[in-house]
Every structure is written in structure tokens, then in C-alpha cells.
Coordinates of C-alpha atoms in Angstrom, one line a residue:
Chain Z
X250 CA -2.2 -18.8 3.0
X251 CA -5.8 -18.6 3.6
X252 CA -8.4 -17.1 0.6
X253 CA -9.9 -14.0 1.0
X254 CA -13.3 -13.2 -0.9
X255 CA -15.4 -10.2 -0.7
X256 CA -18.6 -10.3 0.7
X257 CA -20.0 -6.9 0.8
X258 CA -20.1 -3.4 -0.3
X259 CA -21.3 0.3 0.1
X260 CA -20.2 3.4 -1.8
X261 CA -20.8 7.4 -1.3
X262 CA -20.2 9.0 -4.9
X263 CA -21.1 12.0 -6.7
X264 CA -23.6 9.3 -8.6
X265 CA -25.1 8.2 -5.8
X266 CA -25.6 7.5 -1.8
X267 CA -25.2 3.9 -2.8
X268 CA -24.2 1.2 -4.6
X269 CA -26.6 0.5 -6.9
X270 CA -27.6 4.2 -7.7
X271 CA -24.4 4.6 -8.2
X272 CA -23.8 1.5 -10.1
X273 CA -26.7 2.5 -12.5
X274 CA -25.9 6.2 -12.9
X275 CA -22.3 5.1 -13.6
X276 CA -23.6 2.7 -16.9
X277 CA -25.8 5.3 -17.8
X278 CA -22.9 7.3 -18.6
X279 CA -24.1 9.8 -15.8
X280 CA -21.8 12.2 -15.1
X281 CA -21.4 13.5 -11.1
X282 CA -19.6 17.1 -12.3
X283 CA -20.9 20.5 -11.8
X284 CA -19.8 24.2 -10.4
X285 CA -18.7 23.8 -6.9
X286 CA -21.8 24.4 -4.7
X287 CA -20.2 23.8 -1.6
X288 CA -18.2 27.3 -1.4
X289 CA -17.7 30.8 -3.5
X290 CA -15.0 29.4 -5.7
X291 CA -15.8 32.5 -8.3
X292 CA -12.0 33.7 -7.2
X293 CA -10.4 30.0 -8.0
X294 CA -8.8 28.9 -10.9
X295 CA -10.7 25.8 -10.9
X296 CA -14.6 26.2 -10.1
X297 CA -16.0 22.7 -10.8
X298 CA -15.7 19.0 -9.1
X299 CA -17.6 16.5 -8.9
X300 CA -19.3 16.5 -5.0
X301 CA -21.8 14.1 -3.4
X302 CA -24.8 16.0 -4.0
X303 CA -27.2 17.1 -0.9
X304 CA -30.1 14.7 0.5
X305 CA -32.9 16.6 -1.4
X306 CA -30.8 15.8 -5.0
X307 CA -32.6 12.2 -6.4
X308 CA -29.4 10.7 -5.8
X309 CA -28.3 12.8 -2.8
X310 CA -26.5 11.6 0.6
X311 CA -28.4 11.8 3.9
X312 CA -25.9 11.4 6.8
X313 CA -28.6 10.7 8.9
X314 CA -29.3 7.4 7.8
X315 CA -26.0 5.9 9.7
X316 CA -23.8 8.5 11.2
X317 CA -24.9 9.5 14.5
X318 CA -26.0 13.4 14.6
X319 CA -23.1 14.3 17.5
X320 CA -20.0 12.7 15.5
X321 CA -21.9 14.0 12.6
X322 CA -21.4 17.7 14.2
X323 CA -17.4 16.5 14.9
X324 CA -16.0 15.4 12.1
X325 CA -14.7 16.1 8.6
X326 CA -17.2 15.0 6.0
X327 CA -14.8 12.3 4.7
X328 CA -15.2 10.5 8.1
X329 CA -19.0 10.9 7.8
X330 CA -18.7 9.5 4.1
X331 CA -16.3 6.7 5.8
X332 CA -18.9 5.8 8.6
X333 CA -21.9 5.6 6.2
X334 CA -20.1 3.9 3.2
X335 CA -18.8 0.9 6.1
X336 CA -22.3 0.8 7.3
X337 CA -24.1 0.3 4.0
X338 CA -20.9 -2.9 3.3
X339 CA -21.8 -4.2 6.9
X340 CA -25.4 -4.7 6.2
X341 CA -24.8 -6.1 2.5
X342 CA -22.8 -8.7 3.8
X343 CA -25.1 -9.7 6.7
X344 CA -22.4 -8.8 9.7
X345 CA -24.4 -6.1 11.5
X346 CA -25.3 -8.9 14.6
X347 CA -22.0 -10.9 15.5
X348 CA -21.1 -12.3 18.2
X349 CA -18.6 -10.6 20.7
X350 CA -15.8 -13.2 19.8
X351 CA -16.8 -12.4 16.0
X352 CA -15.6 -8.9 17.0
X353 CA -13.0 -10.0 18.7
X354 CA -11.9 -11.1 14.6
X355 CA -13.3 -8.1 12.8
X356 CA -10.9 -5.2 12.2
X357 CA -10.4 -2.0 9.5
X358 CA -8.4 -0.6 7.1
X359 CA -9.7 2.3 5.9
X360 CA -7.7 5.5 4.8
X361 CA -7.6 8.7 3.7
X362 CA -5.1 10.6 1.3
X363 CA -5.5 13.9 3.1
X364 CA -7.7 14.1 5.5
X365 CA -9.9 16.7 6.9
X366 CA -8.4 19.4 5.2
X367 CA -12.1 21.5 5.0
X368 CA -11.8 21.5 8.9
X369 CA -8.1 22.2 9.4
X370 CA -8.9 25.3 7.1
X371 CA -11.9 26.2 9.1
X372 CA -10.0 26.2 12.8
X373 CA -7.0 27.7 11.3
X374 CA -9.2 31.0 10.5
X375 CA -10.7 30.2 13.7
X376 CA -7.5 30.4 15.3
X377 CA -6.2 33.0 14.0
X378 CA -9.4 35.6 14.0
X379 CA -10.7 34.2 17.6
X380 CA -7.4 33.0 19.4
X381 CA -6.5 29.9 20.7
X382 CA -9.4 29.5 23.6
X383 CA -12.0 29.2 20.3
X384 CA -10.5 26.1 18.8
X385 CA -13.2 23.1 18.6
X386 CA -12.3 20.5 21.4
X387 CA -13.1 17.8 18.6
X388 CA -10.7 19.4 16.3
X389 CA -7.8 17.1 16.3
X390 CA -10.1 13.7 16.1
X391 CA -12.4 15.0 14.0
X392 CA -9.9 15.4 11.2
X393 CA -7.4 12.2 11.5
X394 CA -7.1 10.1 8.9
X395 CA -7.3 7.2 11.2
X396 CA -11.1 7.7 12.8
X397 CA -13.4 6.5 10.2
X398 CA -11.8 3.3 11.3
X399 CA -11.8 4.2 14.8
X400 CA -15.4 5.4 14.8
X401 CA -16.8 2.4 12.8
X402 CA -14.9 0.0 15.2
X403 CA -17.0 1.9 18.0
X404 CA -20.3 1.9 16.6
X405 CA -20.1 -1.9 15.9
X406 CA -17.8 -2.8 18.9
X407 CA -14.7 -4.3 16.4
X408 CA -11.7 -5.0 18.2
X409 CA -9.2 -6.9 15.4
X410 CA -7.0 -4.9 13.9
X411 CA -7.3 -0.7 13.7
X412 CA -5.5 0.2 10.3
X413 CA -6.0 3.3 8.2
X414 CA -3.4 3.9 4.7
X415 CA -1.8 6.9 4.1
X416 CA -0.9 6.9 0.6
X417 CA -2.5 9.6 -1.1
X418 CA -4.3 8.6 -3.9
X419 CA -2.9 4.7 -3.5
X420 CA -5.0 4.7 -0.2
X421 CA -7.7 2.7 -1.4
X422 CA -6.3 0.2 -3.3
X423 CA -3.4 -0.2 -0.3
X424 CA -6.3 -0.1 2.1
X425 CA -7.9 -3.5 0.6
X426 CA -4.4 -4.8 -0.1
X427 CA -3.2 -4.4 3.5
X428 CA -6.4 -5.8 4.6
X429 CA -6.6 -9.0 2.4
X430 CA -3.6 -9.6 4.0
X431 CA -4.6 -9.7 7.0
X432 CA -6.9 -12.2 6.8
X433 CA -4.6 -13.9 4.7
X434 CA -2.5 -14.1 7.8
X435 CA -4.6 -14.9 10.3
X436 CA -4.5 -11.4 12.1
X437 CA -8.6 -11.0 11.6
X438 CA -11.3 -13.4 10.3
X439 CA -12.9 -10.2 8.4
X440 CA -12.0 -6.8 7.6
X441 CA -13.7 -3.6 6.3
X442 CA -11.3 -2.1 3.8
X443 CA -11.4 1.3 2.1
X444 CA -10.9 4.6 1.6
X445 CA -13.1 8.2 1.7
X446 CA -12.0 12.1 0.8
X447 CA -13.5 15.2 0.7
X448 CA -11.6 18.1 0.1
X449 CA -13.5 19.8 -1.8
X450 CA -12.7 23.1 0.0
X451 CA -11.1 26.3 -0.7
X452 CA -7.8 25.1 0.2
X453 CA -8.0 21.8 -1.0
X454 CA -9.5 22.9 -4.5
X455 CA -6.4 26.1 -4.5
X456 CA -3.8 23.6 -3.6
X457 CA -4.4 21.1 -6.4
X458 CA -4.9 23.9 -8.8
X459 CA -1.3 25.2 -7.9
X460 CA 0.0 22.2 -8.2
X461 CA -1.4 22.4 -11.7
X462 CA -3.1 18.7 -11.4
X463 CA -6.8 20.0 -11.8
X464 CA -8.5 21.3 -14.8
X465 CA -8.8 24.5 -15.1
X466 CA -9.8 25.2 -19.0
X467 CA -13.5 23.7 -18.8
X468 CA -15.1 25.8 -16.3
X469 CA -17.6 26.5 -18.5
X470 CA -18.3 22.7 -19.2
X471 CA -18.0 20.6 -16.3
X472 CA -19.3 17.5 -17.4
X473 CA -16.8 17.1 -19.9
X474 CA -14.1 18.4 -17.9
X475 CA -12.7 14.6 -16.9
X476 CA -11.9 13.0 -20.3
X477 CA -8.8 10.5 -19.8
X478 CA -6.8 9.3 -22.6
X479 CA -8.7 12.0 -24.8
X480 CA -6.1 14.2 -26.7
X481 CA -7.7 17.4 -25.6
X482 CA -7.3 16.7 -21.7
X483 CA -6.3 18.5 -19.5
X484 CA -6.0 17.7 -15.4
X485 CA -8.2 16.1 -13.3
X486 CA -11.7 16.7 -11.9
X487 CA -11.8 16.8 -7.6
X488 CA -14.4 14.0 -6.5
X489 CA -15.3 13.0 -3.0
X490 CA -16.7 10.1 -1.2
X491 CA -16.0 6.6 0.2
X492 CA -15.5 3.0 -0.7
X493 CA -16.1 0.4 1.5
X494 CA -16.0 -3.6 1.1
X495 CA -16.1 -6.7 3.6
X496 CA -13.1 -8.9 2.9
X497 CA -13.7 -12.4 4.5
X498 CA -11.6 -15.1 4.6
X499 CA -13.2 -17.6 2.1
X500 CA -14.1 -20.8 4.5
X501 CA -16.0 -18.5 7.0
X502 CA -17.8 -16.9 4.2
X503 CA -19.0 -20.0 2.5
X504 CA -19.9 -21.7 5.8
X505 CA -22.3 -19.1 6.7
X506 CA -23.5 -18.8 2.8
X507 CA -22.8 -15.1 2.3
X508 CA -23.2 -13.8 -1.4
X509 CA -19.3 -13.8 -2.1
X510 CA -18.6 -11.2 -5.0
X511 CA -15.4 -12.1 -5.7
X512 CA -11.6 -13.3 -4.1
X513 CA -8.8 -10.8 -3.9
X514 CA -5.9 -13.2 -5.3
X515 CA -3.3 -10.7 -6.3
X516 CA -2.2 -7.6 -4.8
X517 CA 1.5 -5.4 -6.0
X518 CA 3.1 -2.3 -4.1
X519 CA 6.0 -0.7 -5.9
X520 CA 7.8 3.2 -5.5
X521 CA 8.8 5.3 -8.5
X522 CA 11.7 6.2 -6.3
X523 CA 11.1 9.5 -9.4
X524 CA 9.4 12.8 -8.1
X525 CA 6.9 14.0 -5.5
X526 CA 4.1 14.7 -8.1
X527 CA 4.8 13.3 -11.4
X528 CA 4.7 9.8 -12.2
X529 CA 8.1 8.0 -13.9
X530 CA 8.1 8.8 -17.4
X531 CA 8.5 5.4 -18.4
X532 CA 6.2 4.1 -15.8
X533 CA 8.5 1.7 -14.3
X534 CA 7.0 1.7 -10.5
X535 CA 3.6 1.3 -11.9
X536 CA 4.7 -1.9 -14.2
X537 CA 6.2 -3.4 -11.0
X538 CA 3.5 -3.0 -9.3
X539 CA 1.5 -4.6 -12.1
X540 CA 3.6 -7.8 -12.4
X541 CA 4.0 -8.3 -8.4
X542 CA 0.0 -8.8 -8.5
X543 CA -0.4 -11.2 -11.4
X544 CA 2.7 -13.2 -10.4
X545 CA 0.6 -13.1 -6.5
X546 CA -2.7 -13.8 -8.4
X547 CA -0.7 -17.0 -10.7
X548 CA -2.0 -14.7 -13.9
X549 CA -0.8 -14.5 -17.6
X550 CA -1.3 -11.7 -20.4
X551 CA -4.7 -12.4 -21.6
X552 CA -6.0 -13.4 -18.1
X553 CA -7.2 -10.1 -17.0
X554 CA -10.5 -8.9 -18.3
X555 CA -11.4 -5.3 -17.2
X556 CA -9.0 -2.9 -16.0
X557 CA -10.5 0.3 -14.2
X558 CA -6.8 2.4 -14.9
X559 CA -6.0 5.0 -12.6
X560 CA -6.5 7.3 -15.9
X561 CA -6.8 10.8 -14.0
X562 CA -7.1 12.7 -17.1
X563 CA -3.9 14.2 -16.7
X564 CA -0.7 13.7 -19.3
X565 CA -0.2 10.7 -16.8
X566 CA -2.7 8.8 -18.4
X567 CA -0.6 7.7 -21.1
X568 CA 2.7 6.4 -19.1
X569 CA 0.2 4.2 -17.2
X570 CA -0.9 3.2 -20.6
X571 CA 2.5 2.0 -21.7
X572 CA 3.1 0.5 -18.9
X573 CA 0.4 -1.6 -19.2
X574 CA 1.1 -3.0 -22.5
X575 CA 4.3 -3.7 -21.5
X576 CA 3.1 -5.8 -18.8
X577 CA -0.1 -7.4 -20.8
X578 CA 1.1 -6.7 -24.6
X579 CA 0.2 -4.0 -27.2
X580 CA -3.4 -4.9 -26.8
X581 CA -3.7 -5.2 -23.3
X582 CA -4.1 -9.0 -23.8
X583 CA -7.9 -8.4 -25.0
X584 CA -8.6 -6.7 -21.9
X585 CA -11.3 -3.5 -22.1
X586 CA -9.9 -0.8 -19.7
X587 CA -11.9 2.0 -19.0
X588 CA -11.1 5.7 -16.5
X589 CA -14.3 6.0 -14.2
X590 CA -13.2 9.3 -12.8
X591 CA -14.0 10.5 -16.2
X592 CA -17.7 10.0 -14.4
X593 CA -17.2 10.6 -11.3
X594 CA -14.1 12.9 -10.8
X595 CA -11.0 12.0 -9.0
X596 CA -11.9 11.0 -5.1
X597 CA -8.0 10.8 -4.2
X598 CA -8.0 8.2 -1.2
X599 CA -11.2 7.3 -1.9
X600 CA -10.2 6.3 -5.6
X601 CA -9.1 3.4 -5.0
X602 CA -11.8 1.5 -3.1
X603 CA -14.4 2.8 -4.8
X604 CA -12.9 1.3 -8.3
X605 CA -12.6 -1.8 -6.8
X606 CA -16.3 -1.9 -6.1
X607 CA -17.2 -0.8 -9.7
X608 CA -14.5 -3.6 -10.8
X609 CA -16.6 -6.6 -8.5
X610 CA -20.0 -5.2 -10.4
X611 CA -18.6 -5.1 -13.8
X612 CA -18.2 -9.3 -13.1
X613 CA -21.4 -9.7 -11.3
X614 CA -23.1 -7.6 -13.9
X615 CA -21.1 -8.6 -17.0
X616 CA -21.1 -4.9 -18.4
X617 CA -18.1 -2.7 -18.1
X618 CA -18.2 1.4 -17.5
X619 CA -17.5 3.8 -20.2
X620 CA -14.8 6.0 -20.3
X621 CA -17.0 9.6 -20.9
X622 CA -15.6 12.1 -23.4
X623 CA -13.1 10.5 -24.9
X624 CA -14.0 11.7 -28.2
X625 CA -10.2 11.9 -29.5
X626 CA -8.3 9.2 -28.3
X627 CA -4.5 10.0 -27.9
X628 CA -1.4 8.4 -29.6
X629 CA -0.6 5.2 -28.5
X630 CA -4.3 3.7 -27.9
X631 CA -5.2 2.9 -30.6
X632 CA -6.0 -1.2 -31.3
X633 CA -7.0 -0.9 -27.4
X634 CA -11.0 -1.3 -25.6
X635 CA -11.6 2.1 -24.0
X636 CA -14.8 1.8 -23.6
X637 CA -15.4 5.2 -25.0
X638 CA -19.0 6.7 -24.1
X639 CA -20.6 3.9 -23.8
X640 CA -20.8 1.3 -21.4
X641 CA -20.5 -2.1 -22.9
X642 CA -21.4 -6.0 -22.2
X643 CA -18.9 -8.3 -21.9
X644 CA -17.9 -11.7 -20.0
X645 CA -15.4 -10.2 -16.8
X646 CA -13.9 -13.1 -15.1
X647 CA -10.6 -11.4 -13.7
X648 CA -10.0 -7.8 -12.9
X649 CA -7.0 -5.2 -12.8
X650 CA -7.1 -2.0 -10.1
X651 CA -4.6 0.7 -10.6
X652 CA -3.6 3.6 -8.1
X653 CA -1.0 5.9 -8.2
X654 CA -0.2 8.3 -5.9
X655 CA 2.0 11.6 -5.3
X656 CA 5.2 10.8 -3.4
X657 CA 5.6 7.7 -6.4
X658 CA 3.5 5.5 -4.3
X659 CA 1.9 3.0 -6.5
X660 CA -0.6 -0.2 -5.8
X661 CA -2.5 -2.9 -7.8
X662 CA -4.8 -5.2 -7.2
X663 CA -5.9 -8.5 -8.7
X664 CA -9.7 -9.5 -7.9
X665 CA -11.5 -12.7 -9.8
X666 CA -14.8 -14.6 -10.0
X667 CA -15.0 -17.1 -7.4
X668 CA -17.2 -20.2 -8.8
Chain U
X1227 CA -38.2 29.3 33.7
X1228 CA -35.8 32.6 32.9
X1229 CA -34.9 33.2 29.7
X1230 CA -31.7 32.3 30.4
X1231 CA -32.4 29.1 31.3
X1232 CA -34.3 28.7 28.4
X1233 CA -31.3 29.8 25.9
X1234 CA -29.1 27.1 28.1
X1235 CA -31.5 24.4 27.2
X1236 CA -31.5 25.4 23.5
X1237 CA -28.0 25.5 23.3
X1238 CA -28.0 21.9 25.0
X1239 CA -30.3 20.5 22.9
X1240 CA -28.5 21.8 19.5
X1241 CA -25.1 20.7 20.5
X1242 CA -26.1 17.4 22.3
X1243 CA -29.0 16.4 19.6
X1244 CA -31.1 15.4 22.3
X1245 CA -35.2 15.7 22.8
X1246 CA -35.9 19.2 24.3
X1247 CA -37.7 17.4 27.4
X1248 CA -34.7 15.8 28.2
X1249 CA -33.2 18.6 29.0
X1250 CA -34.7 19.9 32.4
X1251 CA -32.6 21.8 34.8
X1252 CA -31.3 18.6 37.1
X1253 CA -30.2 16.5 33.8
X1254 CA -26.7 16.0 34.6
X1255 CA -25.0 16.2 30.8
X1256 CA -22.9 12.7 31.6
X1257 CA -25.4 10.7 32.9
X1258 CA -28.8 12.0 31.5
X1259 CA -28.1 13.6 28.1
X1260 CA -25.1 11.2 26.8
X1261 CA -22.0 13.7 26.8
X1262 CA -18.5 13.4 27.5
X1263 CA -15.9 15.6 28.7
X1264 CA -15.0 17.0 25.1
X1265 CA -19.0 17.6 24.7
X1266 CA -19.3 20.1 28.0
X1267 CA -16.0 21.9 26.9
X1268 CA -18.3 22.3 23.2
X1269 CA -21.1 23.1 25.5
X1270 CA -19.1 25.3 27.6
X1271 CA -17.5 27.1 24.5
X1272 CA -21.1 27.7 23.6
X1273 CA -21.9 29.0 26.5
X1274 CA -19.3 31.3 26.6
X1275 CA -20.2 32.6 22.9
X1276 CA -23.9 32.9 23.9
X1277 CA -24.0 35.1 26.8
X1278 CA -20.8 36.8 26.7
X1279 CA -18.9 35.4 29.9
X1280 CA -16.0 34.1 30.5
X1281 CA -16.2 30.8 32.4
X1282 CA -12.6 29.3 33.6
X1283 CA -11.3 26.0 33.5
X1284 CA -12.2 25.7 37.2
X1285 CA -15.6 26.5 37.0
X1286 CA -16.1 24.5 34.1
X1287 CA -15.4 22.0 35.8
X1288 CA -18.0 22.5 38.3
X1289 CA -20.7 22.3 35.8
X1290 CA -22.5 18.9 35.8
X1291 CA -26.2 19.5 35.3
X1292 CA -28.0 22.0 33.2
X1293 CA -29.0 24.4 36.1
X1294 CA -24.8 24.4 36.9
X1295 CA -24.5 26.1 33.8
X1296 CA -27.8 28.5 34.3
X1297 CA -26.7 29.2 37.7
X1298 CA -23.1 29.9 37.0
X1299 CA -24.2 32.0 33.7
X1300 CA -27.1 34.2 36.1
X1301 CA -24.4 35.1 38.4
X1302 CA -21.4 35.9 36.4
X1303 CA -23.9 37.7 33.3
X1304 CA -22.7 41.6 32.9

């Protein structure tokens, strides 16, 4: 099977338009939570999430840079956030001028867990107020999952393979999986893999407060709202943005000298087979998932380094927790794990990716995130590297990704140092 | 130019995202000002919003330049 590396990058977070903002904010132990700005959610349960903040923030988006002003007008924000955060991976890698047959070779995968929910809401009450003959002519393909990838693959004129995940919040990490393989079977010489969401919308923000997944008891103190594995938490925090890399398959990257970050070597996809929403309470689908990618990625307990947990802050946190140390032992095999959606809130399809990314800089940068306000850590971590409050320096050589998302969809992924 | 005309070229311009001199009344909205068929139905919508007419299917579909769309909106206006 051919080697797949990744050779480029680009993020849109509530810490930052890019990478390295985001990067920096992230070890800084920056947090990206506030009152929701984007709406009057004064009659929601939940009035705080963690949004991409506005170009005239210091670390705001400006969709101007790389999203054309008419599809900006057409689409859901997640597809702008897809667009930009593709665009920023392109140029890190050095792939913005190839040649047709190049092309011809470069495909997508990027996803979506929902969707654009903000615009479906908006034409619904469109609908329904101004009838039928008042509905946007871009409304369908401005809100399917699959056109970041379609509108990426027409900016650059890419004509591999046009994938986008539905998983919920697996997409990411499926996205990059799906991808790596790929290339790992000759279906595309590269691949922009990924995931974006934005759904921070009336709807979106009232559903996942019904469904009793957000938090709803710190309104009053957003930034400590996300605090995985802390006793006192209590839901999750809604983020939005996109993740974006360049997978390459390894020979073509070193040929042309590309900076390669790091080689995707193991990859695991289990079901829970359990519930729509909650996880198994043993965790057994997320443990499957774990051992398929370190038997893929030829790894042992005590090979993996960092782990950026799914950890949404919910009661969840600790069945992924157990199911780790039954995969890697009571002490996670020395590995330091850390939640960054304690930082940056939980960006459902976008999760995924965008971990990943902070995953490849904790081993080019040799420092791994913090886990913010965990100040209490629950039962059953103790003995364990949480990295609580505080970034912290340490050798990362081998890295663990876990998603998990409703429907009991589950998805890991293995991604080392390449030397 | 009438003020209808002007409104047309203002709605053009926001929708399309094109340089106001662009838009002159013989741009035809496919080949000088970079729209597709989904972008004159928007525009059309627009249109339809701005002055207060109804323009059918048929007649949208006789719409090509920006003077079309003055012309049709002059003689149709309440």
C-alpha cells in the first residue's frame, strides 16, 4: 500500500483565521467562548458558543481573502469556512499551480455533520411567510454537505475523487481517514481532507439544547463553560469552523521536497450498534475503533504520545476515558491526552479535522495543548497527563485522534513523525 | 438615465459584485457581468422585490442585458 504523509494545513477557529493564530492562541490557553453575537438568543436555554469572531476581532475571519464574493452571497457559512480553510492548506503545501494532469490526481474529502442548518432555517421562514416563488434559487446548493468539496474542486479545477463524510461529529476524522485511503489505493495522487460547521443558529443552538448535549448552567461564564473530565461539567460548548489538510502520497511529496508534517499510518471505524445519542456505556465501539488503528498503524501501548480525546465535556468524557485505558493501560501507556474543545468549543464535523491539525503541531512543535478548566478532575483520572490549564512541552512522536458521533459512529486515527 | 434604470444597475451590481461601470444598459448579465442562469433568477427575484412587479417565467426568460430588465420593469411598473 502506498504511504500517505501530510503536507499542508489551514484552519478557521474561534482562535483564529489561521493556523498559526490559532495554534498560538490555543497554547496560550486562549479561550474562543463568549455570548452568542450572531443572533438574540436571550430566549434560549443555552446563550453562549464559541463562534469565529468577525474580520475587525485581532483574530477575526475575512471571507474575502479566498471565497469569491458571489458564492460568498450563496452559501451556508460552513462552506465559506470549508473554501477558505482548503485554500489556506493548498498554499501551505505549495499545490496552488499544478499541472492539468496533477488535477486530473487531486481530489476531496471534506464533510459536514449537519450542514447548512442557519440557511435551511432562514428559507423555511422564507417559505412559509413569502410562499414558495421567494425561495433563494441557490438554496439547495448552498446548503449540501457535499459543496465545499464541490466548490474547492471548481476554484482549483480538481477532477480525482469528489467525497464529502456524513458522520456527524466523526466527519472529520472519517474525512482524512477516507481520504488517506485513497491515495493509499491509488484512486488520487493527493487529497484535501476535512471537515467545517456552523450551526450556530437559533435552530441549531435550540436543537442541541433539547437534546440536552449543550451547557446550559454557565451562561453567565462562558469561558469556563467547556471543562472535560472536570467533575463539575456539564454539556458541551457549540464551536464552528473548518479543518483542512493536504494528504500526499509520500514518494510524490518527497520528490518534489514539500515540508511533510507527518504520515497517516493508522486509521479505525467501529459502530456502537447502542443508541442514537449516547455513547456505549462501556465504550466498546470507541475501543474497537482504537485497536483497528494501532493494529493498521503496527503500534503497541506505550507508542502513542498525545492523544487529543474527543472529551466533549459531557458525562461521555469518562467512557471514552475507560476505553482508552483499556486499550493503552491504566496510564494511557505514558501518553498526555488533553480535550481542545475545552478551548475552542465543540465544532461537530469540523471536530475532527481540526484536532488532527492541532495533533501534527503538537509533534512539529513539541508542546501539547491544555485541557482549560479542569480544576477538579473526575473519578477514574487520576495517575493520567491531562494537561490541565497549561500547555506543556514534551517529545510527540506518535499521535491518537478520537471522534465520536451520534448514530454510534465512531473513528480514530493514528498520525506519526516521519524522519 | 431614469431612475429606474439606475435602481436596476444597483441591484446588479449588489447581487453580481461587479464594478458599477460594468454595468451599462447593453451588458448582457452572461457574457459581460459573469452570471449564470441561477444568478438572473436571484437578479430577477430582486427585481421583482424592488419595484413591485410580477415578471413570469416567460419573460424572465427574455431578459439578457441590463436594459431587458429596465425595459420590461418601465412597462409593466403600476
Amino acid at each position: 500500500m502506498r504511504r500517505v504523509v501530510v503536507t499542508g494545513l489551514g484552519l478557521v477557529t474561534p482562535l483564529g483565521a489561521d493556523v498559526e493564530t490559532t495554534w498560538a492562541n490555543l497554547i496560550a490557553g486562549e479561550s474562543g467562548a463568549g455570548q452568542i453575537t450572531r443572533f438574540d438568543a436571550s430566549n434560549q436555554k443555552c446563550t453562549i458558543a464559541c463562534e469565529v469572531k468577525p474580520k475587525d476581532h485581532p483574530w477575526g475571519f475575512d471571507a474575502d481573502k479566498r471565497v469569491d464574493f458571489k458564492v460568498q452571497r450563496q452559501v451556508d457559512p460552513f462552506i465559506v469556512y470549508g473554501i477558505d480553510a482548503a485554500g489556506q492548506a493548498l498554499e501551505d503545501a505549495g499545490l496552488t499551480d499544478m499541472t492539468e494532469a496533477e488535477k486530473e490526481r487531486t481530489g476531496c474529502s471534506i464533510g459536514s455533520g449537519i450542514g447548512g442548518l442557519p440557511g435551511i432555517e432562514i428559507e423555511s421562514v422564507n417559505l412559509h411567510e413569502r410562499g414558495p416563488g421567494r425561495v433563494s434559487p441557490h438554496f439547495v446548493h448552498g446548503r449540501l454537505i457535499n459543496l465545499i468539496t464541490g466548490q474547492v474542486q471548481i476554484k482549483y479545477g480538481f477532477m480525482g475523487p469528489n467525497h464529502a463524510v456524513v458522520t456527524a461529529c466523526s466527519t472529520g476524522a472519517h474525512s482524512i481517514g477516507d481520504a488517506a485511503r485513497m491515495i493509499a489505493m491509488d484512486d488520487a495522487d493527493v487529497m484535501l481532507a476535512g471537515g467545517a460547521e456552523s450551526t450556530i443558529n437559533p435552530l441549531g443552538i435550540a436543537g442541541f439544547a433539547q437534546a440536552r448535549a449543550l451547557n446550559m448552567s454557565m451562561n453567565d461564564r462562558p469561558t469556563e463553560a467547556s471543562r472535560p473530565y472536570d467533575k463539575n461539567r456539564d454539556g458541551f460548548v457549540m464551536g464552528e469552523g473548518a479543518g483542512v489538510v493536504v494528504l500526499e502520497e509520500y514518494e510524490r511529496a518527497k520528490a518534489r521536497g514539500a515540508k511533510i508534517y507527518a504520515e497517516v499510518t493508522g486509521y479505525g471505524l467501529s459502530g456502537d450498534a447502542y443508541h442514537v445519542t449516547a455513547p456505549h456505556p462501556e465504550g466498546r465501539g470507541a475501543e474497537l475503533a482504537m485497536r483497528m488503528a494501532l493494529k493498521k498503524a503496527g503500534l503497541g501501548p506505550g507508542d502513542i504520545d498525545y492523544i487529543n480525546a474527543h472529551g466533549t465535556s459531557t458525562m461521555a468524557d469518562t467512557i471514552e476515558l475507560a476505553a482508552i485505558k483499556r486499550v493503552l493501560g491504566d496510564d494511557l501507556g505514558g501518553a498526555s491526552m488533553s480535550s481542545t474543545k475545552s478551548a475552542i468549543g465543540h465544532l461537530l464535523g469540523g471536530a475532527g479535522a481540526v484536532e488532527a491539525i492541532f495533533c501534527i503541531l503538537a509533534m512539529r512543535d513539541g508542546i501539547v495543548p491544555p485541557t482549560l478548566n479542569l480544576h477538579d478532575p473526575d473519578e477514574g483520572t487520576e495517575g493520567i497527563d491531562l494537561v490541565p490549564l497549561v500547555a506543556k512541552k514534551r517529545e510527540v512522536r506518535a499521535v491518537l485522534n478520537n471522534s465520536f458521533g451520534f448514530g454510534g459512529t465512531n473513528a480514530s486515527i493514528i498520525m506519526q513523525k516521519v524522519d | 438615465m431614469s431612475d429606474i434604470a439606475d435602481r436596476v444597475a444597483k441591484i446588479v451590481v449588489e447581487n453580481l459584485g461587479v464594478e458599477a461601470d460594468k454595468v451599462t444598459q447593453d451588458a448582457s448579465f452572461i457574457d459581460d457581468l459573469g452570471a449564470d442562469s441561477l444568478d438572473i433568477v436571484e437578479l430577477v427575484m430582486a427585481f421583482e422585490e424592488e419595484f413591485g412587479v410580477e415578471i413570469p417565467d416567460d419573460a424572465a426568460e427574455k431578459i439578457a442585458t441590463v436594459g431587458d430588465a429596465t425595459k420590461y420593469i418601465e412597462e409593466h411598473k403600476g
